[in-house]
XYZ file of C-alpha atoms in Angstrom:
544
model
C 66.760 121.545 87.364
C 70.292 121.414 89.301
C 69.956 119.526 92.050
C 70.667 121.233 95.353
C 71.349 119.211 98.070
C 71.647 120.908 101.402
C 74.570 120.665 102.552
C 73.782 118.748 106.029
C 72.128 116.267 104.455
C 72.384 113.564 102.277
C 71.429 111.686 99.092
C 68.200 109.618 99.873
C 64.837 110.693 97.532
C 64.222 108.629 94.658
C 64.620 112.288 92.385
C 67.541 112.652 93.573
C 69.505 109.415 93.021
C 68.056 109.560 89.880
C 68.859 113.111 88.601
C 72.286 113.054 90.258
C 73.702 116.457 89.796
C 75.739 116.992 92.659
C 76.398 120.603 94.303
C 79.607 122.321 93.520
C 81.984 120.782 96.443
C 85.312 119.429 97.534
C 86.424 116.758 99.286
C 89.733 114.802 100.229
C 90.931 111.072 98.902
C 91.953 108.783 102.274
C 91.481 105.394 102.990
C 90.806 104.804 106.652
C 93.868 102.522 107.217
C 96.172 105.759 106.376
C 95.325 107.383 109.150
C 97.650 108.006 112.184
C 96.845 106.314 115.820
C 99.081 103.753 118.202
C 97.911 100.758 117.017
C 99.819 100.054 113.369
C 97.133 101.033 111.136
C 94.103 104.142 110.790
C 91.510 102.818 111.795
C 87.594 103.915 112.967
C 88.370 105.679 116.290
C 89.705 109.151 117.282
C 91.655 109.711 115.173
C 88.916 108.948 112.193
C 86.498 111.359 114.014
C 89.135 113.987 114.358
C 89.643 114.104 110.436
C 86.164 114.499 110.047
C 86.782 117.781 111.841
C 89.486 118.469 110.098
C 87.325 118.127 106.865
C 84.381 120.476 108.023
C 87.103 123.047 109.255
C 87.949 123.075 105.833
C 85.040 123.860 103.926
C 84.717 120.108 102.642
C 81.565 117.953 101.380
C 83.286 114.909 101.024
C 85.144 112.421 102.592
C 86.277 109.434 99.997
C 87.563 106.274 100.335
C 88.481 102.973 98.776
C 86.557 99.928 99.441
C 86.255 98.255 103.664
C 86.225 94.754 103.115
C 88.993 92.307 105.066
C 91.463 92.088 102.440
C 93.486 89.247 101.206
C 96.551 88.799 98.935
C 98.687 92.001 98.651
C 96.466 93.906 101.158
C 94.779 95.192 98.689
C 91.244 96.968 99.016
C 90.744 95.584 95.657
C 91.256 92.023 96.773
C 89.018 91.508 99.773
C 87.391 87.821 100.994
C 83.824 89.879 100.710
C 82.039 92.290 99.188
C 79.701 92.927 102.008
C 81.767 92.692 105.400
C 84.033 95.308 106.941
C 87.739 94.809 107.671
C 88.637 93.800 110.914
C 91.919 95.631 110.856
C 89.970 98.760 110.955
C 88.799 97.845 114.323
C 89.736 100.561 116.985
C 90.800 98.777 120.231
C 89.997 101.890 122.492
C 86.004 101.520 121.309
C 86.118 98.018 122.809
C 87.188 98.913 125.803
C 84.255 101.566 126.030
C 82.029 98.438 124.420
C 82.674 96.375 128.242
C 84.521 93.697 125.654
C 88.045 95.032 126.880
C 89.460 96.259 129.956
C 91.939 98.906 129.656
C 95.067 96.845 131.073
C 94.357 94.648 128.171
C 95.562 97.380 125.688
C 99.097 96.956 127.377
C 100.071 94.184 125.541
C 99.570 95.589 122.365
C 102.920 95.237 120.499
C 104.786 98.271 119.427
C 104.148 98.493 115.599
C 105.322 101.450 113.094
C 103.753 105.054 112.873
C 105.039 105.754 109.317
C 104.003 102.902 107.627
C 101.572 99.701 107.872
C 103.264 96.122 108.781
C 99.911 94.040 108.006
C 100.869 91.234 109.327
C 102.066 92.391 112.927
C 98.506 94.892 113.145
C 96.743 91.690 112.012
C 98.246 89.229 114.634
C 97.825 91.956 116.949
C 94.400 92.314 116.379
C 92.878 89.143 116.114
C 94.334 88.528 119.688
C 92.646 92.046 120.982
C 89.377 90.637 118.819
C 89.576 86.941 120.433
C 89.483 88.271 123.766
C 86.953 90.933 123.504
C 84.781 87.736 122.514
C 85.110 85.760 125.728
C 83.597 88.689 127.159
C 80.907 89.325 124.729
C 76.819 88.381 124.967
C 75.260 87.211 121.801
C 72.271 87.655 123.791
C 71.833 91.228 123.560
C 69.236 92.234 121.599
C 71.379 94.580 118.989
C 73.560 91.647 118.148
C 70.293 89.731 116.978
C 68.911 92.233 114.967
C 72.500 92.444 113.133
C 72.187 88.734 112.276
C 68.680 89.481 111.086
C 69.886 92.495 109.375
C 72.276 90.830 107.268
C 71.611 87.176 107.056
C 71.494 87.313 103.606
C 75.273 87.325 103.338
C 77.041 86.969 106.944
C 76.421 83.278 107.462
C 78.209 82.503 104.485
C 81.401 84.672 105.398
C 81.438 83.806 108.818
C 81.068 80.142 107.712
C 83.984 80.706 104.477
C 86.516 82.488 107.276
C 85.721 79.659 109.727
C 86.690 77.175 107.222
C 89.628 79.396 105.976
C 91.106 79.160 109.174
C 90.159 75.791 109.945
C 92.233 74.699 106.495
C 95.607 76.646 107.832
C 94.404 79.823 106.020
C 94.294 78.094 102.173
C 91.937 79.102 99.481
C 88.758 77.464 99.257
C 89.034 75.692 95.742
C 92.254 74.052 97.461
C 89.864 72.392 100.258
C 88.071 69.240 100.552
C 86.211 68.211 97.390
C 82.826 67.912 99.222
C 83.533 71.720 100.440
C 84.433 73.580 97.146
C 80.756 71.900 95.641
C 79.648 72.864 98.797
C 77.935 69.602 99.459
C 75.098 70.237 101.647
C 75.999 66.880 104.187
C 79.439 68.400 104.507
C 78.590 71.800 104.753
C 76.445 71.124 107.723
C 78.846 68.953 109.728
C 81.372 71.322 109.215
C 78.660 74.668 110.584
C 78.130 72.578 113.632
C 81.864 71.386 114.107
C 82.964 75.188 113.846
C 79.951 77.087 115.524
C 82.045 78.723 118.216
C 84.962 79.993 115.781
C 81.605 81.442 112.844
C 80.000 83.217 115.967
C 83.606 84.711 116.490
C 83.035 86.233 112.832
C 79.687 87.653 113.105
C 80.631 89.226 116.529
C 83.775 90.794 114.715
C 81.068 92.360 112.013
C 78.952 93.089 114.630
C 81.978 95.430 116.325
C 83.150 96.930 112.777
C 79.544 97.979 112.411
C 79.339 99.757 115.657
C 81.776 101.086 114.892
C 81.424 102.611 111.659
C 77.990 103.696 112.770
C 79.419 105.840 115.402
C 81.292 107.247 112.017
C 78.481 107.978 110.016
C 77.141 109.947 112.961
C 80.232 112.011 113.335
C 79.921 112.650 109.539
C 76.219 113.468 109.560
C 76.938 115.563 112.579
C 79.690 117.494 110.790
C 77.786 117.570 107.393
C 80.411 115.094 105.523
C 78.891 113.076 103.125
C 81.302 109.747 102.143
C 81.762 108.380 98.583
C 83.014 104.758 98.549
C 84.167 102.509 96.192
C 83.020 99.028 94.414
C 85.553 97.320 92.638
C 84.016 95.784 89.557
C 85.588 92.508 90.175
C 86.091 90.364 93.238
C 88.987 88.562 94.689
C 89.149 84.718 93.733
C 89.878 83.072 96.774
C 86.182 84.643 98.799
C 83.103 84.480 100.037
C 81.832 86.062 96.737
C 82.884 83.236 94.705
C 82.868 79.934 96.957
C 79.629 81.185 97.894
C 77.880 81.534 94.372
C 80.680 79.374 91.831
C 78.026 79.354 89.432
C 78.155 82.747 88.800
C 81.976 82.986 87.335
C 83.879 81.540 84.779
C 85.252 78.485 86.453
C 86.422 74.801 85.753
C 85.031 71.954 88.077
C 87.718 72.408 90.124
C 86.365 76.399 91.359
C 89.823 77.314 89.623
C 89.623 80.511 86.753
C 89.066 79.589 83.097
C 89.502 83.364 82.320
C 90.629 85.955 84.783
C 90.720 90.016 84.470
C 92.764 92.537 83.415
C 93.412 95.629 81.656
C 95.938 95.505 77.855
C 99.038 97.972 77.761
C 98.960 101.082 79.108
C 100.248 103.938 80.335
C 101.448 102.371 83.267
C 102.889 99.205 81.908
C 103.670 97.855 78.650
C 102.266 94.331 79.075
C 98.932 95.341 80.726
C 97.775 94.357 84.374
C 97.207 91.041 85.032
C 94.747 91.354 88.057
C 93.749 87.753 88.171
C 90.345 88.166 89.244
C 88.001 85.602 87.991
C 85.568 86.955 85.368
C 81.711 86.831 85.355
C 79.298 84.524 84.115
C 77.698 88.056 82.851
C 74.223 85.785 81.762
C 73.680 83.847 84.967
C 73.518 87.030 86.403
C 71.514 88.900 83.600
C 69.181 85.666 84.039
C 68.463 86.395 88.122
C 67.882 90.167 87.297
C 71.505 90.934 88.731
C 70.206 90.260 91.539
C 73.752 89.663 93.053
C 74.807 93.051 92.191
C 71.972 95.147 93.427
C 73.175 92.983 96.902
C 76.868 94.104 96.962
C 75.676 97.942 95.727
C 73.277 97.799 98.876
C 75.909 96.734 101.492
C 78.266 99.278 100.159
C 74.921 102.047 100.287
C 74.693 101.037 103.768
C 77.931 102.616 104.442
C 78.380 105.668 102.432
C 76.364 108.388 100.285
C 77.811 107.660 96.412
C 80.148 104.763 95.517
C 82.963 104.748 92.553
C 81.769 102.280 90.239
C 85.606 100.884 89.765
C 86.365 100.251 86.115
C 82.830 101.547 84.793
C 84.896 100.723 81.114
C 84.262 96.819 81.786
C 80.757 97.313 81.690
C 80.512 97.823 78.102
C 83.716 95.420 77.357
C 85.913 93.840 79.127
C 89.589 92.437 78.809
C 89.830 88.836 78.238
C 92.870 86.798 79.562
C 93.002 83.328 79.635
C 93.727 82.098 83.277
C 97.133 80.482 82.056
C 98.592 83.759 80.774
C 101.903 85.060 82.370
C 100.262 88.837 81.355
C 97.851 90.865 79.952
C 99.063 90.958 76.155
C 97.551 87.741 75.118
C 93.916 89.046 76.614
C 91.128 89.820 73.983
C 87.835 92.508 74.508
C 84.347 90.659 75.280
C 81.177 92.194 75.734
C 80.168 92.970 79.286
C 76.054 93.588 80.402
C 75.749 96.924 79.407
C 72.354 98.987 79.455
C 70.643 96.002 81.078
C 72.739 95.981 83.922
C 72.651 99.397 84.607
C 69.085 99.315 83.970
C 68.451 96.498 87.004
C 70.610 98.377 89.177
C 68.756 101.811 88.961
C 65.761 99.670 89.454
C 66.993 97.762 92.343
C 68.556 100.659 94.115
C 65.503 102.982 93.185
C 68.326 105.388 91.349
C 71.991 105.567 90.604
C 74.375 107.022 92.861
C 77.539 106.146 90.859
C 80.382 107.963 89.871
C 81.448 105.981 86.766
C 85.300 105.411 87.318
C 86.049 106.307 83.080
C 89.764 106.109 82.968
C 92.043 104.349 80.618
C 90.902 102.910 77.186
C 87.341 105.214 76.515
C 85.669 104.281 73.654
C 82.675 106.249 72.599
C 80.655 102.876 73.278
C 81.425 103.561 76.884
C 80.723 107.538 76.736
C 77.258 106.648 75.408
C 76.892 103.984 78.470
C 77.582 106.344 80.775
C 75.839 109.412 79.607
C 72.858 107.410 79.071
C 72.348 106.924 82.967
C 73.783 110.576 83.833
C 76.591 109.851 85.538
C 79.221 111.715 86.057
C 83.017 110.588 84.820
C 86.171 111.124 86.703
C 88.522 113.453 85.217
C 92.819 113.477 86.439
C 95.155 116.370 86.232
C 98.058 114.011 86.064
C 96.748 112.557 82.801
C 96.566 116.440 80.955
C 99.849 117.499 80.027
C 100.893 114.507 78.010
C 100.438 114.355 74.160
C 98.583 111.184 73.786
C 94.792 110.991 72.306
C 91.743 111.734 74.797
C 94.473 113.809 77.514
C 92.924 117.011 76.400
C 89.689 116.304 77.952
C 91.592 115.922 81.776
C 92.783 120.054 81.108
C 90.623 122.412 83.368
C 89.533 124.386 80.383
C 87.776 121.186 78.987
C 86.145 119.929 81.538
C 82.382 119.835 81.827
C 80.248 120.898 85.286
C 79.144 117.006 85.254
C 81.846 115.480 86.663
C 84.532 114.427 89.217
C 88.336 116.488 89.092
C 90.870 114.873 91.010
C 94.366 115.522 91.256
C 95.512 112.098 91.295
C 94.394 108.997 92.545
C 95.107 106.544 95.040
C 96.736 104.937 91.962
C 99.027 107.533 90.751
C 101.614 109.068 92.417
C 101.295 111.774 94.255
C 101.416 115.098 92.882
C 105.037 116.016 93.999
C 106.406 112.996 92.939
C 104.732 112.955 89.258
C 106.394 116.367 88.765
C 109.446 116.411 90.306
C 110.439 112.864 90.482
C 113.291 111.220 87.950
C 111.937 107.448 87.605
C 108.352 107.122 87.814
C 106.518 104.155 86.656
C 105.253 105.022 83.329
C 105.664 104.100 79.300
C 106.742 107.159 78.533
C 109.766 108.108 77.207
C 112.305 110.794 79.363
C 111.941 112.843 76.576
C 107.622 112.932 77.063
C 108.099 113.057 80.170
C 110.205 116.466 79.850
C 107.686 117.930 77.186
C 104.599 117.122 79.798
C 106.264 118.740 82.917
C 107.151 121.769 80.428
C 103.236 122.234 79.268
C 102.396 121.705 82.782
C 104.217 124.812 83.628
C 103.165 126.850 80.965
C 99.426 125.669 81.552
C 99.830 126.527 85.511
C 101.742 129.682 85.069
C 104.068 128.681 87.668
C 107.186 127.705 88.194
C 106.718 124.348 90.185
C 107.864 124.872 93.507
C 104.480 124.245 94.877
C 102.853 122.185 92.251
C 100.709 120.452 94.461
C 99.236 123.597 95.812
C 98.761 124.946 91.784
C 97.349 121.779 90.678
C 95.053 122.163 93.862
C 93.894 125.824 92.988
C 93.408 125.019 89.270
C 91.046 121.974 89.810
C 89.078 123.721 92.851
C 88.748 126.373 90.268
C 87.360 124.929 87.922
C 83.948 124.428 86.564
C 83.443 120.496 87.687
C 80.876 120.386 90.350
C 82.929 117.977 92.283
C 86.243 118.079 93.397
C 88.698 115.560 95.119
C 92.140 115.773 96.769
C 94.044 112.874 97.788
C 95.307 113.843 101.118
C 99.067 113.553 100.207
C 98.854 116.451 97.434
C 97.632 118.780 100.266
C 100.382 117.820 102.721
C 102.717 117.947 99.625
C 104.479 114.798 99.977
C 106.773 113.122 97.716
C 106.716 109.758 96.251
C 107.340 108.006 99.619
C 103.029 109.145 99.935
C 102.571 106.845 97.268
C 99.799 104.499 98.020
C 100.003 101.804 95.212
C 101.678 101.443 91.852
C 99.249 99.190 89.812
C 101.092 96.126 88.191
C 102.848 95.635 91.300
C 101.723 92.745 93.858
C 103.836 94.064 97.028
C 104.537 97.109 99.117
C 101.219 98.720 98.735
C 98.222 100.364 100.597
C 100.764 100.706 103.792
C 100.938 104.687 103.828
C 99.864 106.550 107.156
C 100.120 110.193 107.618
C 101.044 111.838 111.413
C 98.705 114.182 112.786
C 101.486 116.559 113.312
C 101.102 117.269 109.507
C 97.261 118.405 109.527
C 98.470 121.670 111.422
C 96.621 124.520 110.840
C 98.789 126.379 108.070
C 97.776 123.319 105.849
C 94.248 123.533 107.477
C 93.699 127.409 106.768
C 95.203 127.298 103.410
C 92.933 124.646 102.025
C 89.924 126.434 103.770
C 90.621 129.674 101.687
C 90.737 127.901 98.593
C 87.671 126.165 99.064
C 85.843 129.283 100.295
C 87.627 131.675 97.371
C 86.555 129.258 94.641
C 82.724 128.559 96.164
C 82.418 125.441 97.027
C 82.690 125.728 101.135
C 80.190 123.648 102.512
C 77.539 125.206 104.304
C 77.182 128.734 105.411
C 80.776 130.589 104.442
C 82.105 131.930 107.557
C 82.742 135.695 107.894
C 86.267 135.469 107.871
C 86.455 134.500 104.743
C 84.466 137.118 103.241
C 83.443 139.210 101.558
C 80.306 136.667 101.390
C 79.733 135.919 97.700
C 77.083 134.548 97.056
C 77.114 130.674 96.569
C 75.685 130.153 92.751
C 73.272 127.894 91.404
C 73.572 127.047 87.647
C 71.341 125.090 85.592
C 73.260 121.892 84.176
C 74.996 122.104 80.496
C 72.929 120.594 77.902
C 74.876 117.635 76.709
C 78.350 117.025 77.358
């Protein structure tokens, strides 16, 4: 049977993670930290609960974003120092003053930081100054900070404990530390707990506030009958909590350093690969403790949202192989990764699967099989359809299947306008591919391109997937200075904001009608968008 969710409420029975149809529904692509507000960065206040609004005004299910954790090296959401805390960045100031941890003057010294764009390092000196001195005035004797220590004990005293020693060792990474730390000595690791107790509380309190505050989120969404989908990148960043925490769980040398780190070969994006650096698993250490690790960092993320992106399901079945001494990709190799067994645990451990298995890239039928073997729905991009290379048929409308996730674009391709109209854009092919896929595009869209975003829009909501996703620039229709991160490159990413001048109510009404004309408005369909067809329920395709 198709699983029909109402639409107010979310994904919890044990049927229902299992079976994992979804409803036919839309939603928009935005990470928090791209929305608009007075303090350098989105973050979890207002202006977060006013784009909920926005999204139930529009007929949308879903709300997605990329992964919360503090981030490190590039900024990137896919390089965080831990898979279970939330980033502090996100923080809104104006909640702490409603907390009793700020007063109101103390907002006045809040520097004057860019609107357009993110500069990560003023909102983060910024920040931690607002966050230091909301924590002279805080009580770790209230009763709902002690239940959040109890709550998550199993992985907060070691972050707190990591950041305080981060910052302790001028912010270096932990294999660079004292010897004693990076074996984690148990002498030294208690002499340094006690000798930093003050500055660890100072990190539990700041998890304590993002949790609030994201709380306070969730209820807005609940309220408003948006459901989230995060996202759980398959690797994690080096230099964290993850890895100083649990070394023997990764492929390292007795120093902590990588012996092999991750990647992906060449691509359409690059012709050497992407070197991400990541350090790779020890996949039967973890196969040996039931993956018990993993079930951990799916729960945190559960915690938060309703469905997480499974990022780079492909490594699951094989993964790319560099050793840690390569200058890129090329000289990587494929190696097995955990396969049914790991997916197995984790539908165990989470009591179903509520994954959206992130297919793109190299697909082998290996990885099809994976993947239809637990039921979960792949990702399909209309970027990726007009080109003439093997497997880009399968991203046209016409060949999509009802068990799945359309998307315009991601939050790593460029935005809609800029894919079509732009001259350079960061790709293998040649101009003369790039001419022929812009011409099918046309002909495919019957239009002539002066609003592709808005055709691309229609001819994905129209189409038979059951789940549909808009990255917020293709709606506003912006260029490639929307662009939220070019993969292969280290710098200048993840810093997009939007204003909230540009989520005026032309934009608002026309994505409405879409939504409602092509069924998949979320809840009751209001009369004004009538007449009021009938919602349908199909039964699922056999097969694929």
């Amino acid at each position: 049977m198709r699983l029909g969710l109402e639409p107010n409420r979310p994904i919890s029975t044990v049927e229902e993670r299992v079976s994992m149809r979804l409803p036919r529904a839309s939603g928009v692509l935005l990470h928090p930290t791209s929305l608009p507000g007075r303090y350098g960065i989105g973050d979890l206040g207002p202006e977060a609960h006013a784009f909920v609004r926005f999204l139930a005004e529009s007929g949308q299910r879903w709300w997605q974003i990329l992964p919360l954790g503090p981030t490190g090296f590039g900024n990137s959401p896919y390089q965080s120092y831990s898979s279970h805390a939330g980033n502090p960045l996100l923080i809104n100031p104006d909640l702490l003053v409603e907390e009793g941890w700020l007063e109101t003057n103390d907002l006045g010294e809040y520097p004057a930081l860019p609107e357009a764009h993110i500069d990560f390092d003023a909102v983060a000196d910024a920040k931690d100054q607002l966050l230091r001195r909301a924590f002279r005035r805080f009580s770790p004797n209230q009763p709902e900070f002690t239940s959040f220590l109890q709550e998550n004990a199993e992985w907060l005293g070691d972050y707190a404990l990591f950041m305080a020693l981060k910052e302790a060792n001028g912010g270096s990474a932990w294999y660079e530390w004292e010897p004693d730390l990076v074996r984690r000595e148990p002498s030294t690791i208690e002499r340094w707990r006690s000798q930093l107790s003050q500055s660890i509380l100072y990190y539990k309190f700041v998890q304590f506030a993002f949790a609030r505050q994201w709380k306070a989120l969730r209820a807005s969404c609940a309220e408003h009958r948006i459901q989230l989908i995060g996202d759980l990148p398959i690797f994690v960043a080096q230099d964290s909590a993850d890895v100083w925490a649990r070394p023997d769980l990764f492929q390292l040398d007795e120093t902590g350093r990588p012996l092999f780190v991750a990647g992906v070969p060449p691509d359409y994006f690059s012709e050497t690969g992407q070197l991400w650096g990541n350090p790779l698993y020890r996949w039967e250490a973890h196969a040996s403790e039931r993956f018990a690790w993993w079930i951990s960092r799916l729960k945190s993320v559960l915690d938060r949202v309703d469905l997480v992106r499974l990022d780079h399901f492909r490594g699951f079945e094989a993964y790319w192989e560099v050793p840690a001494d390569s200058e890129t990709a090329a000289t990587g190799r494929w190696a097995l990764g955990p396969g049914t067994a790991f997916l197995e645990a984790l539908r165990d451990g989470l009591q179903g699967l509520p994954l959206i298995a992130e297919d793109l890239g190299e697909i082998t039928a290996e990885v099809e099989a994976l993947r239809d073997r637990f039921n979960l729905p792949g990702m399909r991009v209309l970027q990726f359809a007009f080109g003439g290379d093997p497997g880009t048929e399968l991203h046209l409308p016409h060949r999509y299947v009802n068990h799945c996730v359309a998307y315009t674009g991601t939050h790593d391709n460029e935005t809609s306008v800029g894919w079509f109209h732009t001259s350079h854009i960061e790709t293998t092919q040649t101009p003369e591919q790039i001419a022929a896929e812009r011409a099918f595009a046309l002909r495919y869209l019957g239009t002539n391109g002066s609003e592709i975003h808005w055709d691309l829009i229609r001819i994905a909501l129209a189409s038979v997937a059951d789940t549909v996703i808009i990255p917020l620039q293709d709606i506003l229709g912006l260029d490639s200075s929307g662009r939220m991160n070019t993969p292969g490159i280290a710098k200048g990413n993840w810093a997009w904001r939007f204003q909230s001048g540009q989520l005026d109510p032309r934009v608002r009404a026309r994505l409405a009608d879409m939504t409602a004309v092509y069924s998949r408005w979320n809840g009751p369909l209001p009369p004004e968008f009538g007449p009021p067809h009938r919602q349908l329920v199909e039964e699922p395709m056999l097969g694929r």
